[in-house]
Amino acid sequence: MDTFSPVLLQISEDLSPENVEQIKFLCPDIGKKRLEKINNGIQLFQCLREMNKIGPDNTRFLRSLLNSIKRADLLEILSNFETYGSGPQEVQLHPDERAKLDIATDVLSEQLGKNWRRYGRKLGITDPKLEHISVKHPFDLQEQTVALLREWRKMRGAEAKVDDLIKALRSCDLNLTADQLSRKLTEEPH
């Protein structure tokens, strides 16, 4: 099984249209005609793979591209692949905890508002990732919060617990939101 394609897909999903244009600019070897047809990261990575510029054992060029466009968060994904290969298999969350986290996502996306960045920092999300979320959803605070929580869940894997979300809310002095979330969790059957 190809373990590199999921990594490229993950990186591609997080590239903004501006990032794709920047990378295209850095790849004149592809050719002008072919570059004009490329609209997203997946197409770009397919092309680079066909040219043997990138591959599972050849990540140096991709690393230099991501470094040039200043995407430290995506470099981290690539570094994890280089270190762990396809990576340790993520242990699945218990269904009850997953249901609680889904409820938390709903509540927090409605309540967090402009406090999402400060909250993200309390959860351990890096500033480059927070900036990327902001750029990807520039005018939608709810989507920014959803993306933040998705990133946190991905980062924590099987260790993601709703109690940690509540503790982070309280440490940000967002006690009303923490109380609302706790109340909602006791109301909802899971």
Tab-separated table of C-alpha atoms in Angstrom:
chain	number	residue	atom	x	y	z
A	1	MET	CA	0.000	0.000	0.000
A	2	ASP	CA	1.180	3.516	-0.833
A	3	THR	CA	1.788	5.302	2.481
A	4	PHE	CA	2.925	8.578	0.895
A	5	SER	CA	-0.319	9.475	-0.907
A	6	PRO	CA	-2.306	10.073	2.312
A	7	VAL	CA	0.461	12.428	3.470
A	8	LEU	CA	0.297	14.351	0.186
A	9	LEU	CA	-3.503	14.457	0.446
A	10	GLN	CA	-3.316	15.863	3.968
A	11	ILE	CA	-0.793	18.496	2.910
A	12	SER	CA	-2.849	19.326	-0.187
A	13	GLU	CA	-6.029	19.851	1.848
A	14	ASP	CA	-4.244	22.436	3.980
A	15	LEU	CA	-2.748	24.406	1.081
A	16	SER	CA	-4.511	27.673	0.338
A	17	PRO	CA	-4.996	28.663	-3.321
A	18	GLU	CA	-2.227	31.232	-2.786
A	19	ASN	CA	0.098	28.466	-1.518
A	20	VAL	CA	-0.580	26.408	-4.653
A	21	GLU	CA	0.284	29.407	-6.833
A	22	GLN	CA	3.483	29.989	-4.845
A	23	ILE	CA	4.562	26.372	-5.285
A	24	LYS	CA	3.733	26.486	-8.994
A	25	PHE	CA	5.973	29.547	-9.284
A	26	LEU	CA	8.778	27.570	-7.631
A	27	CYS	CA	8.410	24.702	-10.130
A	28	PRO	CA	9.196	26.140	-13.590
A	29	ASP	CA	10.516	22.709	-14.688
A	30	ILE	CA	6.910	21.530	-14.977
A	31	GLY	CA	6.370	23.745	-17.995
A	32	LYS	CA	4.082	26.714	-18.507
A	33	LYS	CA	1.342	24.848	-20.378
A	34	ARG	CA	1.114	22.119	-17.757
A	35	LEU	CA	1.279	24.606	-14.873
A	36	GLU	CA	-1.717	26.503	-16.267
A	37	LYS	CA	-3.866	23.357	-15.934
A	38	ILE	CA	-2.937	22.790	-12.274
A	39	ASN	CA	-5.589	24.150	-9.888
A	40	ASN	CA	-4.885	22.407	-6.597
A	41	GLY	CA	-2.286	20.639	-4.492
A	42	ILE	CA	-3.310	17.143	-5.560
A	43	GLN	CA	-2.756	17.921	-9.245
A	44	LEU	CA	0.549	19.589	-8.419
A	45	PHE	CA	1.779	16.635	-6.356
A	46	GLN	CA	0.691	14.153	-9.047
A	47	CYS	CA	2.754	16.086	-11.561
A	48	LEU	CA	5.782	16.235	-9.258
A	49	ARG	CA	5.512	12.488	-8.613
A	50	GLU	CA	5.367	11.749	-12.350
A	51	MET	CA	8.533	13.810	-12.784
A	52	ASN	CA	10.174	11.868	-9.908
A	53	LYS	CA	10.690	15.144	-8.032
A	54	ILE	CA	8.927	13.773	-4.925
A	55	GLY	CA	8.243	10.317	-3.549
A	56	PRO	CA	8.206	8.304	-0.326
A	57	ASP	CA	12.000	8.082	-0.353
A	58	ASN	CA	12.515	11.500	-1.931
A	59	THR	CA	10.997	14.242	0.228
A	60	ARG	CA	13.795	16.810	0.060
A	61	PHE	CA	12.236	18.802	-2.818
A	62	LEU	CA	8.812	18.877	-1.150
A	63	ARG	CA	10.473	19.953	2.106
A	64	SER	CA	12.197	22.847	0.298
A	65	LEU	CA	8.898	23.922	-1.312
A	66	LEU	CA	7.021	23.941	1.993
A	67	ASN	CA	9.909	25.763	3.631
A	68	SER	CA	9.920	28.396	0.852
A	69	ILE	CA	6.218	29.151	1.345
A	70	LYS	CA	6.749	29.276	5.129
A	71	ARG	CA	4.351	26.475	6.060
A	72	ALA	CA	5.964	25.049	9.204
A	73	ASP	CA	2.741	23.217	10.061
A	74	LEU	CA	2.907	21.229	6.806
A	75	LEU	CA	6.623	20.600	7.277
A	76	GLU	CA	5.667	18.975	10.576
A	77	ILE	CA	3.366	16.541	8.736
A	78	LEU	CA	6.175	15.700	6.335
A	79	SER	CA	8.655	15.272	9.193
A	80	ASN	CA	6.288	12.848	10.921
A	81	PHE	CA	6.107	10.813	7.714
A	82	GLU	CA	9.891	10.845	7.368
A	83	THR	CA	10.290	9.705	10.982
A	84	TYR	CA	7.466	7.205	11.321
A	85	GLY	CA	6.624	6.245	7.746
A	86	SER	CA	2.890	5.827	7.578
A	87	GLY	CA	2.921	6.515	11.297
A	88	PRO	CA	1.632	4.599	14.230
A	89	GLN	CA	-1.910	3.446	13.665
A	90	GLU	CA	-4.168	5.862	15.436
A	91	VAL	CA	-6.157	4.188	18.153
A	92	GLN	CA	-9.827	4.923	17.697
A	93	LEU	CA	-11.717	6.907	20.292
A	94	HIS	CA	-14.345	5.151	22.337
A	95	PRO	CA	-17.775	5.889	20.753
A	96	ASP	CA	-19.008	7.610	23.938
A	97	GLU	CA	-16.011	9.962	23.976
A	98	ARG	CA	-16.413	10.649	20.248
A	99	ALA	CA	-20.071	11.582	20.852
A	100	LYS	CA	-19.058	13.907	23.703
A	101	LEU	CA	-16.416	15.555	21.498
A	102	ASP	CA	-18.983	16.048	18.734
A	103	ILE	CA	-21.307	17.763	21.227
A	104	ALA	CA	-18.385	19.900	22.431
A	105	THR	CA	-17.618	20.912	18.839
A	106	ASP	CA	-21.226	22.036	18.352
A	107	VAL	CA	-21.311	24.036	21.586
A	108	LEU	CA	-17.878	25.605	21.169
A	109	SER	CA	-18.433	26.575	17.527
A	110	GLU	CA	-21.532	28.492	18.634
A	111	GLN	CA	-20.036	30.044	21.778
A	112	LEU	CA	-16.293	30.614	21.363
A	113	GLY	CA	-16.348	33.445	18.831
A	114	LYS	CA	-13.262	35.650	18.669
A	115	ASN	CA	-11.652	33.786	21.593
A	116	TRP	CA	-10.867	30.763	19.405
A	117	ARG	CA	-7.159	31.641	18.925
A	118	ARG	CA	-6.424	32.105	22.624
A	119	TYR	CA	-8.299	28.872	23.313
A	120	GLY	CA	-6.318	27.095	20.576
A	121	ARG	CA	-3.061	28.153	22.183
A	122	LYS	CA	-4.260	26.703	25.526
A	123	LEU	CA	-4.943	23.445	23.691
A	124	GLY	CA	-1.362	23.418	22.383
A	125	ILE	CA	-2.073	24.305	18.752
A	126	THR	CA	0.918	26.059	17.171
A	127	ASP	CA	0.699	29.636	15.876
A	128	PRO	CA	1.374	28.588	12.236
A	129	LYS	CA	-1.576	26.176	12.419
A	130	LEU	CA	-3.776	28.857	13.975
A	131	GLU	CA	-2.747	31.288	11.233
A	132	HIS	CA	-3.537	28.706	8.569
A	133	ILE	CA	-7.014	28.143	10.057
A	134	SER	CA	-7.568	31.902	10.048
A	135	VAL	CA	-6.516	32.202	6.406
A	136	LYS	CA	-8.572	29.186	5.335
A	137	HIS	CA	-11.783	30.513	6.971
A	138	PRO	CA	-11.180	34.285	7.103
A	139	PHE	CA	-14.701	35.495	7.847
A	140	ASP	CA	-16.293	32.562	9.663
A	141	LEU	CA	-15.574	32.274	13.393
A	142	GLN	CA	-17.649	29.090	13.675
A	143	GLU	CA	-15.656	27.339	10.934
A	144	GLN	CA	-12.416	28.545	12.520
A	145	THR	CA	-13.471	26.927	15.792
A	146	VAL	CA	-14.502	23.684	14.068
A	147	ALA	CA	-11.165	23.555	12.216
A	148	LEU	CA	-9.318	24.272	15.475
A	149	LEU	CA	-11.074	21.413	17.261
A	150	ARG	CA	-10.505	19.087	14.302
A	151	GLU	CA	-6.797	19.905	14.453
A	152	TRP	CA	-6.729	19.304	18.216
A	153	ARG	CA	-8.498	15.956	17.854
A	154	LYS	CA	-6.055	14.921	15.139
A	155	MET	CA	-3.128	16.001	17.318
A	156	ARG	CA	-4.410	14.178	20.423
A	157	GLY	CA	-5.728	11.041	18.690
A	158	ALA	CA	-7.100	8.540	21.197
A	159	GLU	CA	-6.052	10.867	24.032
A	160	ALA	CA	-8.652	13.495	23.031
A	161	LYS	CA	-10.987	13.972	25.994
A	162	VAL	CA	-13.788	16.461	26.464
A	163	ASP	CA	-12.564	17.093	30.029
A	164	ASP	CA	-9.398	18.623	28.547
A	165	LEU	CA	-11.546	20.990	26.478
A	166	ILE	CA	-13.431	22.089	29.587
A	167	LYS	CA	-10.181	22.607	31.569
A	168	ALA	CA	-8.795	24.752	28.730
A	169	LEU	CA	-11.999	26.828	28.714
A	170	ARG	CA	-11.674	27.461	32.438
A	171	SER	CA	-7.989	28.372	32.119
A	172	CYS	CA	-9.025	30.993	29.524
A	173	ASP	CA	-11.636	32.355	31.970
A	174	LEU	CA	-14.404	31.166	29.654
A	175	ASN	CA	-16.349	29.687	32.573
A	176	LEU	CA	-19.802	30.414	31.145
A	177	THR	CA	-18.956	28.437	27.996
A	178	ALA	CA	-17.451	25.648	30.127
A	179	ASP	CA	-20.661	25.515	32.195
A	180	GLN	CA	-22.826	25.466	29.060
A	181	LEU	CA	-20.769	22.604	27.641
A	182	SER	CA	-20.956	20.634	30.898
A	183	ARG	CA	-24.727	21.171	31.052
A	184	LYS	CA	-25.177	20.089	27.424
A	185	LEU	CA	-23.140	16.944	28.035
A	186	THR	CA	-25.356	15.924	30.962
A	187	GLU	CA	-28.531	16.582	28.908
A	188	GLU	CA	-27.497	14.611	25.820
A	189	PRO	CA	-27.630	10.827	25.874
A	190	HIS	CA	-24.327	9.324	24.651
